[in-house]
């Protein structure tokens, strides 16, 4: 029940009760005399017997007799005595007030009038006021019951229903973590637990679905990466075959193999990047590795033999072999695509004081080309998702390679950074030792 409806109902009851009380309290006060005939006759006889004394009075105040208010007038309408100021003292007034009029006779002659005040009007007004009070009390009780019942409906029906409505809205918006408060005391109590069970089931179902989707995407990413390595080997062998071919037919066949390998590589790259685009987290399993493993990774990725100078310090590093291989491949492939020059790989060790004074060491491996680099304003942007330098115009790519590599390096406790050198671009891998 909305608040405005409750206010309207209360006003209707108040107005109706007030009108009824006023109508009852304003009764006309008419009615027949309730005085007893015996007392009236006794008073009349007393006045007739004492008429000589009464007749000489002049509007004197007398006392009630047998609880009766009265007035006495002579034949000339002169008021002789009366018991109260507001009593009728004329025949016409007595007739208007429904008073009792009796003739006062002495020796068979009418010498005056006895006017007995009719109390029925006052009694009726008193009774009406009593009824009005009862009616007011009745409406007060009804109003109180209405308010109590409305509050009960509000607390036990409307508010719980509003909570269920908000809960359903949260569920529809995807919020499955906030539980619904349990309260079996209202009419929706039995549904409360069922709604919360539904929320928990939906949450579990969504988690299972997300886990399954993530697992499928990671599987596709893993397969894509695994396929790229043999494809790179095929391209390298095709390049060697093209140099040793003895006639045009062999060269044409090798060129076809090389073209198909490029096509497969592009398709796998697109599939790999499209999968990682929606994958929020990639699993990284770090272990102790030898820095010399990086030599093998670089040699495998450098199928065009453009790494002309390489110097890797021997150390024990912490990383994921698969992810490091993926990062090295991305960096060398980017150099092939955007620079197309020789690549120099050098390394050095850096010390760093971490929290609580703990000393940490990092192996910094730098890949430098001579392709002219990128604009200084673009250096921080090229490691973000879908961001590419201005030198990438007209070349295939999605802007995910360096973003993924930087993400994986952070997961392994290191980082990736880019800077311009005198001749081109340098990509640094900071690997935890």
PDB file of N, CA and C in Angstrom, residues 126-161:
ATOM      1  N   UNK A 126     -27.769  15.561  26.279  1.00  0.00           N
ATOM      2  CA  UNK A 126     -26.754  14.830  27.045  1.00  0.00           C
ATOM      3  C   UNK A 126     -26.546  13.430  26.470  1.00  0.00           C
ATOM      4  N   UNK A 127     -27.684  12.804  26.101  1.00  0.00           N
ATOM      5  CA  UNK A 127     -27.577  11.475  25.515  1.00  0.00           C
ATOM      6  C   UNK A 127     -26.858  11.527  24.167  1.00  0.00           C
ATOM      7  N   UNK A 128     -27.150  12.565  23.389  1.00  0.00           N
ATOM      8  CA  UNK A 128     -26.491  12.697  22.096  1.00  0.00           C
ATOM      9  C   UNK A 128     -24.980  12.913  22.243  1.00  0.00           C
ATOM     10  N   UNK A 129     -24.615  13.718  23.255  1.00  0.00           N
ATOM     11  CA  UNK A 129     -23.188  13.921  23.503  1.00  0.00           C
ATOM     12  C   UNK A 129     -22.521  12.619  23.913  1.00  0.00           C
ATOM     13  N   UNK A 130     -23.252  11.828  24.696  1.00  0.00           N
ATOM     14  CA  UNK A 130     -22.718  10.537  25.089  1.00  0.00           C
ATOM     15  C   UNK A 130     -22.533   9.631  23.872  1.00  0.00           C
ATOM     16  N   UNK A 131     -23.527   9.643  22.995  1.00  0.00           N
ATOM     17  CA  UNK A 131     -23.429   8.837  21.782  1.00  0.00           C
ATOM     18  C   UNK A 131     -22.293   9.339  20.881  1.00  0.00           C
ATOM     19  N   UNK A 132     -22.161  10.676  20.824  1.00  0.00           N
ATOM     20  CA  UNK A 132     -21.091  11.249  20.006  1.00  0.00           C
ATOM     21  C   UNK A 132     -19.725  10.812  20.529  1.00  0.00           C
ATOM     22  N   UNK A 133     -19.597  10.788  21.868  1.00  0.00           N
ATOM     23  CA  UNK A 133     -18.339  10.343  22.458  1.00  0.00           C
ATOM     24  C   UNK A 133     -18.077   8.878  22.124  1.00  0.00           C
ATOM     25  N   UNK A 134     -19.121   8.062  22.207  1.00  0.00           N
ATOM     26  CA  UNK A 134     -18.967   6.648  21.866  1.00  0.00           C
ATOM     27  C   UNK A 134     -18.583   6.478  20.393  1.00  0.00           C
ATOM     28  N   UNK A 135     -19.240   7.275  19.533  1.00  0.00           N
ATOM     29  CA  UNK A 135     -18.929   7.192  18.103  1.00  0.00           C
ATOM     30  C   UNK A 135     -17.488   7.619  17.832  1.00  0.00           C
ATOM     31  N   UNK A 136     -17.054   8.703  18.534  1.00  0.00           N
ATOM     32  CA  UNK A 136     -15.680   9.166  18.362  1.00  0.00           C
ATOM     33  C   UNK A 136     -14.695   8.092  18.804  1.00  0.00           C
ATOM     34  N   UNK A 137     -14.991   7.457  19.934  1.00  0.00           N
ATOM     35  CA  UNK A 137     -14.126   6.387  20.407  1.00  0.00           C
ATOM     36  C   UNK A 137     -14.103   5.230  19.421  1.00  0.00           C
ATOM     37  N   UNK A 138     -15.291   4.924  18.852  1.00  0.00           N
ATOM     38  CA  UNK A 138     -15.371   3.834  17.885  1.00  0.00           C
ATOM     39  C   UNK A 138     -14.509   4.128  16.653  1.00  0.00           C
ATOM     40  N   UNK A 139     -14.623   5.357  16.138  1.00  0.00           N
ATOM     41  CA  UNK A 139     -13.833   5.710  14.965  1.00  0.00           C
ATOM     42  C   UNK A 139     -12.344   5.779  15.301  1.00  0.00           C
ATOM     43  N   UNK A 140     -12.029   6.197  16.522  1.00  0.00           N
ATOM     44  CA  UNK A 140     -10.626   6.214  16.926  1.00  0.00           C
ATOM     45  C   UNK A 140     -10.052   4.807  16.949  1.00  0.00           C
ATOM     46  N   UNK A 141     -10.844   3.872  17.480  1.00  0.00           N
ATOM     47  CA  UNK A 141     -10.404   2.484  17.517  1.00  0.00           C
ATOM     48  C   UNK A 141     -10.240   1.942  16.097  1.00  0.00           C
ATOM     49  N   UNK A 142     -11.238   2.254  15.226  1.00  0.00           N
ATOM     50  CA  UNK A 142     -11.166   1.789  13.837  1.00  0.00           C
ATOM     51  C   UNK A 142      -9.942   2.383  13.144  1.00  0.00           C
ATOM     52  N   UNK A 143      -9.706   3.683  13.390  1.00  0.00           N
ATOM     53  CA  UNK A 143      -8.561   4.338  12.774  1.00  0.00           C
ATOM     54  C   UNK A 143      -7.254   3.715  13.255  1.00  0.00           C
ATOM     55  N   UNK A 144      -7.172   3.450  14.565  1.00  0.00           N
ATOM     56  CA  UNK A 144      -5.968   2.830  15.110  1.00  0.00           C
ATOM     57  C   UNK A 144      -5.749   1.446  14.502  1.00  0.00           C
ATOM     58  N   UNK A 145      -6.854   0.683  14.384  1.00  0.00           N
ATOM     59  CA  UNK A 145      -6.743  -0.648  13.783  1.00  0.00           C
ATOM     60  C   UNK A 145      -6.302  -0.558  12.329  1.00  0.00           C
ATOM     61  N   UNK A 146      -6.838   0.450  11.621  1.00  0.00           N
ATOM     62  CA  UNK A 146      -6.460   0.632  10.220  1.00  0.00           C
ATOM     63  C   UNK A 146      -4.975   0.949  10.098  1.00  0.00           C
ATOM     64  N   UNK A 147      -4.498   1.857  10.960  1.00  0.00           N
ATOM     65  CA  UNK A 147      -3.083   2.224  10.918  1.00  0.00           C
ATOM     66  C   UNK A 147      -2.207   1.018  11.250  1.00  0.00           C
ATOM     67  N   UNK A 148      -2.590   0.283  12.309  1.00  0.00           N
ATOM     68  CA  UNK A 148      -1.815  -0.893  12.698  1.00  0.00           C
ATOM     69  C   UNK A 148      -1.797  -1.927  11.579  1.00  0.00           C
ATOM     70  N   UNK A 149      -2.970  -2.155  10.966  1.00  0.00           N
ATOM     71  CA  UNK A 149      -3.041  -3.145   9.892  1.00  0.00           C
ATOM     72  C   UNK A 149      -2.234  -2.694   8.672  1.00  0.00           C
ATOM     73  N   UNK A 150      -2.298  -1.378   8.397  1.00  0.00           N
ATOM     74  CA  UNK A 150      -1.534  -0.860   7.257  1.00  0.00           C
ATOM     75  C   UNK A 150      -0.036  -1.020   7.498  1.00  0.00           C
ATOM     76  N   UNK A 151       0.403  -0.723   8.732  1.00  0.00           N
ATOM     77  CA  UNK A 151       1.812  -0.902   9.063  1.00  0.00           C
ATOM     78  C   UNK A 151       2.211  -2.368   8.975  1.00  0.00           C
ATOM     79  N   UNK A 152       1.306  -3.224   9.422  1.00  0.00           N
ATOM     80  CA  UNK A 152       1.576  -4.661   9.348  1.00  0.00           C
ATOM     81  C   UNK A 152       1.733  -5.099   7.881  1.00  0.00           C
ATOM     82  N   UNK A 153       0.805  -4.627   7.034  1.00  0.00           N
ATOM     83  CA  UNK A 153       0.876  -4.962   5.604  1.00  0.00           C
ATOM     84  C   UNK A 153       2.167  -4.410   5.000  1.00  0.00           C
ATOM     85  N   UNK A 154       2.530  -3.185   5.437  1.00  0.00           N
ATOM     86  CA  UNK A 154       3.740  -2.565   4.902  1.00  0.00           C
ATOM     87  C   UNK A 154       4.977  -3.375   5.271  1.00  0.00           C
ATOM     88  N   UNK A 155       5.057  -3.803   6.549  1.00  0.00           N
ATOM     89  CA  UNK A 155       6.237  -4.514   7.015  1.00  0.00           C
ATOM     90  C   UNK A 155       6.276  -5.959   6.546  1.00  0.00           C
ATOM     91  N   UNK A 156       5.114  -6.605   6.505  1.00  0.00           N
ATOM     92  CA  UNK A 156       5.080  -8.032   6.230  1.00  0.00           C
ATOM     93  C   UNK A 156       4.835  -8.384   4.766  1.00  0.00           C
ATOM     94  N   UNK A 157       4.313  -7.431   3.990  1.00  0.00           N
ATOM     95  CA  UNK A 157       3.989  -7.742   2.587  1.00  0.00           C
ATOM     96  C   UNK A 157       4.718  -6.805   1.629  1.00  0.00           C
ATOM     97  N   UNK A 158       4.494  -5.490   1.799  1.00  0.00           N
ATOM     98  CA  UNK A 158       5.013  -4.537   0.818  1.00  0.00           C
ATOM     99  C   UNK A 158       6.543  -4.483   0.852  1.00  0.00           C
ATOM    100  N   UNK A 159       7.113  -4.283   2.081  1.00  0.00           N
ATOM    101  CA  UNK A 159       8.576  -4.187   2.178  1.00  0.00           C
ATOM    102  C   UNK A 159       9.272  -5.464   1.714  1.00  0.00           C
ATOM    103  N   UNK A 160       8.826  -6.658   2.158  1.00  0.00           N
ATOM    104  CA  UNK A 160       9.464  -7.883   1.646  1.00  0.00           C
ATOM    105  C   UNK A 160       9.355  -8.022   0.133  1.00  0.00           C
ATOM    106  N   UNK A 161       8.192  -7.634  -0.404  1.00  0.00           N
ATOM    107  CA  UNK A 161       8.026  -7.707  -1.853  1.00  0.00           C
ATOM    108  C   UNK A 161       8.979  -6.747  -2.554  1.00  0.00           C
TER     109      UNK A 161
END
